[in-house]
Amino acid sequence: MSSNDHRDVRLPAGERATLLLRELTVEEKCHQLVSVMPWTLVRADGSDSDEAEQWLRNPPGHVAQLITDDPAKLAQLVGSMQRQAVERTRLGIPLLFHQEALSGFLAGGHMSFPTGTGLAAAWSPDLVQEMTELIRRQMIRTGMRHALSPVMDVALDPRWGRVHETYGEDPYLAAALSVAFTRGLQGDDLSQGVLATGKHFLGYALPVGGVNTSAYEGGARQTRDLFAYPFEAAIQLAGLRSVMNSYGDVDGIPVGASREVLTDLLRGVLGFDGFVSSDYMTLDQLVERQRVADTPAEAACLAITAGLDVEMPKPYGYGQVLAEEVRRGNADIADVDTSVWRVLRAKFELGLFENPYPAERIDVAAVAAEGTELSRELARRSVVLAKNDGILPLSGGVKVAVVGPHADSAKLQFATYTYAAWREATDAVLSGELGNMLGSDDVTDPWYKALVTPTDPEQLVHDRFGARSIAEEISDFAGQVRTEQGSTLTRSLGDDAVARAVKAAQDADVVVLALGGASLWFTGERTEGEASDTADISLPAAQTRLAEAVAATGKPLVVVLVQGRAYALPEVIRDAPAIVMASYAGPFGPKAIAEVLFGATNPSGKLPYSIPRHSGQVPVHHHQKAGSGYRNPLPPSVDRHYLDLEATPLYPFAHGLSYTDFTLGDLSHDTQADTDGTIRITTTVTNTGPVTGATVVQLYVRVNSKGGVTRPAQQLAGFQRIEAAPGDSHRVTFRVTASQLGHTNAARVFAVGPAQVDFFLGFDSDDQRLTGSLDLVGEPLELTSAQRAFLSETVTERA
């Protein structure tokens, strides 16, 4: 017999979790810490699988990888499994279903949004929160209450293929968007929310050699002050409820086995109070890749001791294996109880015990249209005008040759962690072109064949999202459009293909070179993506040769680069009269590009990463330490850092042009502030150009430390996107709490102390239009995570 005291909704979630925990056997506890694939429990029609009865004796806590072609089918399958767990198990503990939500809810029938660097290029936390508020409603409707998003990694190495999933190179920008993403998903009340998951903790985006899952080699200060910043901000400002471990090592220990990282730092220092979700197959990798354990049992003991709460996507070391280790005395039941309590509390907070089932009826057509205008606006804001010698905007009615691998392909706008990319990979699995990326078994064939019908990926994005290619979108503005692919992303199509591209260029008034990359899931031709890293970040040679041949015609060139991370650009691209950089923006990426090219949209995007001149410069982020990298003063009689190249970026972080002009003036600021006070800095931004436009006013600071620790040469401390008509002015005030400028000092204590603070205001990270300085005075203050400030406040008024 079991007590039902935990069913009392008047009790706090933590107390209810404690009461229920007392009722669980060791096996039931250890299975609450595992995820299973959906086909473990049901067939594709929702009926019991052959294994269902066995699993329901000690039911799992979580379900992974449930993706269907439409929301109604998804809700039906979720409901079938929840009824198994709630109505047919001893304690009736509901399941927690997780899914990706990086660029929209990764499930058929839902809108897709720009990838991470695209969202970052928009510099619009308000729209990111609006996006995740929609995703929250969509996930709740289908019974999904745990999102494995957002990616909070600070990406400093463009060789790493997953840069596009991140918010770029700056910890402050990443923090602002991570907080907005988390707030939108979780809401003000978790009973009406979805758990957000910050990933990948920690240092994942700076792997050795840029190779995915490699070790992270960083010191304690860099780890806390830089890479932990977005996670810590989301924990303290948005109550982040889940964190996913990195696959890499930190200081020689895999994160999945590191108590120093997952407990001492994450919980003890940063104040995290949710549960840690393993990245897929983390425990397997402790044995098979990192070789720190010989058996699944040993891996389980290391992980549970470290503070890794939930194993995903299916049992390897937790579940029955962990239960046996507890009985042998090799794993501490207290550690198991702590992890189980965290999971149960989350389920109570989500209201799953009172309302475990998804919506009974879903209007599939209405759901598919949700977020259409928001996705379109985010795509528009994400387009960056990097260079313009006056050729843009183009006049309507011109004859345009659209040349390159992105010219006539809409599918390349959909990166990994979108439904379109997932479908392409799944179809490849079903056709035998790709090994099993899903971490599953032979049952996947009948499962997915019953749920999806393989289709041409280009046709899928057209039919599902109404996506059109760049050439098709340009045809709405141009008088005549001719399209030639010329090359694939990475391969030549031969002399005849280049000749056709050259002929198209010769017959046109202007050439749009549609170049760049693609991010796919382990399949197809790609330049980026998970396990798709590159030693050389140069634009692929095949595209360079095509560009050189077309440029030789002498026709005006506009280069469009579709990319998720920085590419080193050849001379032919750098010399083009105009360069437009766009992210993998989903269904409306091509439309947003065409609108910018023809002036229907005034570009306002700002780069979320620096563009190097050459692969050998990496890393080239703007916040390099004082006296380091290109922030290093030159010795006497030396005119540049490299003998063969300038050390500065080709385009700096936050660079982006407009079809209008903006000025900054009327600087007003405090000259002194206490270490426990607030700094006020105010400027006026005016649109002095001929058309309405938007820009991002940015505040950068340099803290001249007196404590013996090298600080960044500059750091982003605030930003505000401003839209203005010609002649309009806005007064923008930044209020920076002094504790936002803290750091780990020489005594390895996080503190803010007296210092001279230099600052500048501008429109990118090298644009020092207005400068000033002030003094922080008073006693040094040691700060806990809860006492820190992370994001400045801005107040904007019409001037």
PDB file of N, CA and C in Angstrom, residues 659-692:
ATOM      1  N   TYR A 659      20.604  51.502 -44.744  1.00  0.00           N
ATOM      2  CA  TYR A 659      20.388  52.399 -45.864  1.00  0.00           C
ATOM      3  C   TYR A 659      20.133  53.839 -45.399  1.00  0.00           C
ATOM      4  N   THR A 660      20.217  54.046 -44.099  1.00  0.00           N
ATOM      5  CA  THR A 660      20.132  55.398 -43.556  1.00  0.00           C
ATOM      6  C   THR A 660      21.337  55.613 -42.655  1.00  0.00           C
ATOM      7  N   ASP A 661      21.446  56.802 -42.066  1.00  0.00           N
ATOM      8  CA  ASP A 661      22.584  57.122 -41.204  1.00  0.00           C
ATOM      9  C   ASP A 661      22.102  57.473 -39.804  1.00  0.00           C
ATOM     10  N   PHE A 662      22.892  57.084 -38.830  1.00  0.00           N
ATOM     11  CA  PHE A 662      22.579  57.401 -37.434  1.00  0.00           C
ATOM     12  C   PHE A 662      23.767  58.108 -36.798  1.00  0.00           C
ATOM     13  N   THR A 663      23.467  59.013 -35.908  1.00  0.00           N
ATOM     14  CA  THR A 663      24.512  59.675 -35.139  1.00  0.00           C
ATOM     15  C   THR A 663      24.244  59.501 -33.654  1.00  0.00           C
ATOM     16  N   LEU A 664      25.296  59.625 -32.875  1.00  0.00           N
ATOM     17  CA  LEU A 664      25.204  59.643 -31.418  1.00  0.00           C
ATOM     18  C   LEU A 664      25.749  60.975 -30.914  1.00  0.00           C
ATOM     19  N   GLY A 665      25.111  61.535 -29.908  1.00  0.00           N
ATOM     20  CA  GLY A 665      25.586  62.795 -29.344  1.00  0.00           C
ATOM     21  C   GLY A 665      25.028  63.028 -27.967  1.00  0.00           C
ATOM     22  N   ASP A 666      25.309  64.219 -27.443  1.00  0.00           N
ATOM     23  CA  ASP A 666      24.777  64.654 -26.139  1.00  0.00           C
ATOM     24  C   ASP A 666      25.083  63.649 -25.037  1.00  0.00           C
ATOM     25  N   LEU A 667      26.343  63.245 -24.953  1.00  0.00           N
ATOM     26  CA  LEU A 667      26.744  62.275 -23.932  1.00  0.00           C
ATOM     27  C   LEU A 667      26.634  62.890 -22.540  1.00  0.00           C
ATOM     28  N   SER A 668      26.036  62.134 -21.648  1.00  0.00           N
ATOM     29  CA  SER A 668      25.962  62.513 -20.242  1.00  0.00           C
ATOM     30  C   SER A 668      26.209  61.257 -19.421  1.00  0.00           C
ATOM     31  N   HIS A 669      27.053  61.365 -18.381  1.00  0.00           N
ATOM     32  CA  HIS A 669      27.345  60.161 -17.589  1.00  0.00           C
ATOM     33  C   HIS A 669      27.837  60.520 -16.201  1.00  0.00           C
ATOM     34  N   ASP A 670      27.687  59.559 -15.311  1.00  0.00           N
ATOM     35  CA  ASP A 670      28.260  59.713 -13.972  1.00  0.00           C
ATOM     36  C   ASP A 670      29.776  59.671 -14.073  1.00  0.00           C
ATOM     37  N   THR A 671      30.427  60.423 -13.237  1.00  0.00           N
ATOM     38  CA  THR A 671      31.884  60.387 -13.192  1.00  0.00           C
ATOM     39  C   THR A 671      32.390  59.550 -12.027  1.00  0.00           C
ATOM     40  N   GLN A 672      31.484  59.144 -11.165  1.00  0.00           N
ATOM     41  CA  GLN A 672      31.872  58.332 -10.013  1.00  0.00           C
ATOM     42  C   GLN A 672      30.672  57.522  -9.554  1.00  0.00           C
ATOM     43  N   ALA A 673      30.934  56.324  -9.100  1.00  0.00           N
ATOM     44  CA  ALA A 673      29.877  55.465  -8.557  1.00  0.00           C
ATOM     45  C   ALA A 673      30.471  54.571  -7.491  1.00  0.00           C
ATOM     46  N   ASP A 674      29.671  54.230  -6.507  1.00  0.00           N
ATOM     47  CA  ASP A 674      30.122  53.324  -5.453  1.00  0.00           C
ATOM     48  C   ASP A 674      30.131  51.891  -5.970  1.00  0.00           C
ATOM     49  N   THR A 675      30.941  51.068  -5.343  1.00  0.00           N
ATOM     50  CA  THR A 675      31.001  49.656  -5.738  1.00  0.00           C
ATOM     51  C   THR A 675      29.681  48.935  -5.474  1.00  0.00           C
ATOM     52  N   ASP A 676      28.804  49.532  -4.668  1.00  0.00           N
ATOM     53  CA  ASP A 676      27.472  48.952  -4.483  1.00  0.00           C
ATOM     54  C   ASP A 676      26.401  49.807  -5.147  1.00  0.00           C
ATOM     55  N   GLY A 677      26.823  50.672  -6.079  1.00  0.00           N
ATOM     56  CA  GLY A 677      25.896  51.591  -6.703  1.00  0.00           C
ATOM     57  C   GLY A 677      25.591  51.272  -8.147  1.00  0.00           C
ATOM     58  N   THR A 678      25.081  52.302  -8.858  1.00  0.00           N
ATOM     59  CA  THR A 678      24.675  52.165 -10.260  1.00  0.00           C
ATOM     60  C   THR A 678      25.292  53.278 -11.079  1.00  0.00           C
ATOM     61  N   ILE A 679      25.703  52.931 -12.289  1.00  0.00           N
ATOM     62  CA  ILE A 679      26.312  53.877 -13.217  1.00  0.00           C
ATOM     63  C   ILE A 679      25.273  54.277 -14.257  1.00  0.00           C
ATOM     64  N   ARG A 680      25.165  55.566 -14.515  1.00  0.00           N
ATOM     65  CA  ARG A 680      24.215  56.060 -15.525  1.00  0.00           C
ATOM     66  C   ARG A 680      24.991  56.664 -16.681  1.00  0.00           C
ATOM     67  N   ILE A 681      24.690  56.212 -17.914  1.00  0.00           N
ATOM     68  CA  ILE A 681      25.311  56.733 -19.123  1.00  0.00           C
ATOM     69  C   ILE A 681      24.198  56.978 -20.133  1.00  0.00           C
ATOM     70  N   THR A 682      24.121  58.207 -20.675  1.00  0.00           N
ATOM     71  CA  THR A 682      23.012  58.588 -21.551  1.00  0.00           C
ATOM     72  C   THR A 682      23.538  59.207 -22.831  1.00  0.00           C
ATOM     73  N   THR A 683      22.869  58.899 -23.943  1.00  0.00           N
ATOM     74  CA  THR A 683      23.209  59.490 -25.236  1.00  0.00           C
ATOM     75  C   THR A 683      21.939  59.699 -26.045  1.00  0.00           C
ATOM     76  N   THR A 684      22.064  60.495 -27.095  1.00  0.00           N
ATOM     77  CA  THR A 684      20.965  60.702 -28.019  1.00  0.00           C
ATOM     78  C   THR A 684      21.330  60.090 -29.368  1.00  0.00           C
ATOM     79  N   VAL A 685      20.454  59.252 -29.891  1.00  0.00           N
ATOM     80  CA  VAL A 685      20.658  58.655 -31.210  1.00  0.00           C
ATOM     81  C   VAL A 685      19.662  59.291 -32.171  1.00  0.00           C
ATOM     82  N   THR A 686      20.165  59.711 -33.329  1.00  0.00           N
ATOM     83  CA  THR A 686      19.337  60.427 -34.303  1.00  0.00           C
ATOM     84  C   THR A 686      19.478  59.783 -35.675  1.00  0.00           C
ATOM     85  N   ASN A 687      18.361  59.593 -36.343  1.00  0.00           N
ATOM     86  CA  ASN A 687      18.366  59.146 -37.737  1.00  0.00           C
ATOM     87  C   ASN A 687      18.554  60.375 -38.608  1.00  0.00           C
ATOM     88  N   THR A 688      19.767  60.533 -39.144  1.00  0.00           N
ATOM     89  CA  THR A 688      20.078  61.697 -39.988  1.00  0.00           C
ATOM     90  C   THR A 688      19.982  61.377 -41.472  1.00  0.00           C
ATOM     91  N   GLY A 689      19.537  60.178 -41.803  1.00  0.00           N
ATOM     92  CA  GLY A 689      19.465  59.756 -43.188  1.00  0.00           C
ATOM     93  C   GLY A 689      18.113  59.976 -43.812  1.00  0.00           C
ATOM     94  N   PRO A 690      17.912  59.440 -45.015  1.00  0.00           N
ATOM     95  CA  PRO A 690      16.709  59.752 -45.794  1.00  0.00           C
ATOM     96  C   PRO A 690      15.524  58.819 -45.556  1.00  0.00           C
ATOM     97  N   VAL A 691      15.735  57.671 -44.888  1.00  0.00           N
ATOM     98  CA  VAL A 691      14.645  56.700 -44.752  1.00  0.00           C
ATOM     99  C   VAL A 691      14.557  56.199 -43.320  1.00  0.00           C
ATOM    100  N   THR A 692      13.416  55.650 -42.984  1.00  0.00           N
ATOM    101  CA  THR A 692      13.227  55.034 -41.669  1.00  0.00           C
ATOM    102  C   THR A 692      14.130  53.808 -41.541  1.00  0.00           C
TER     103      THR A 692
END
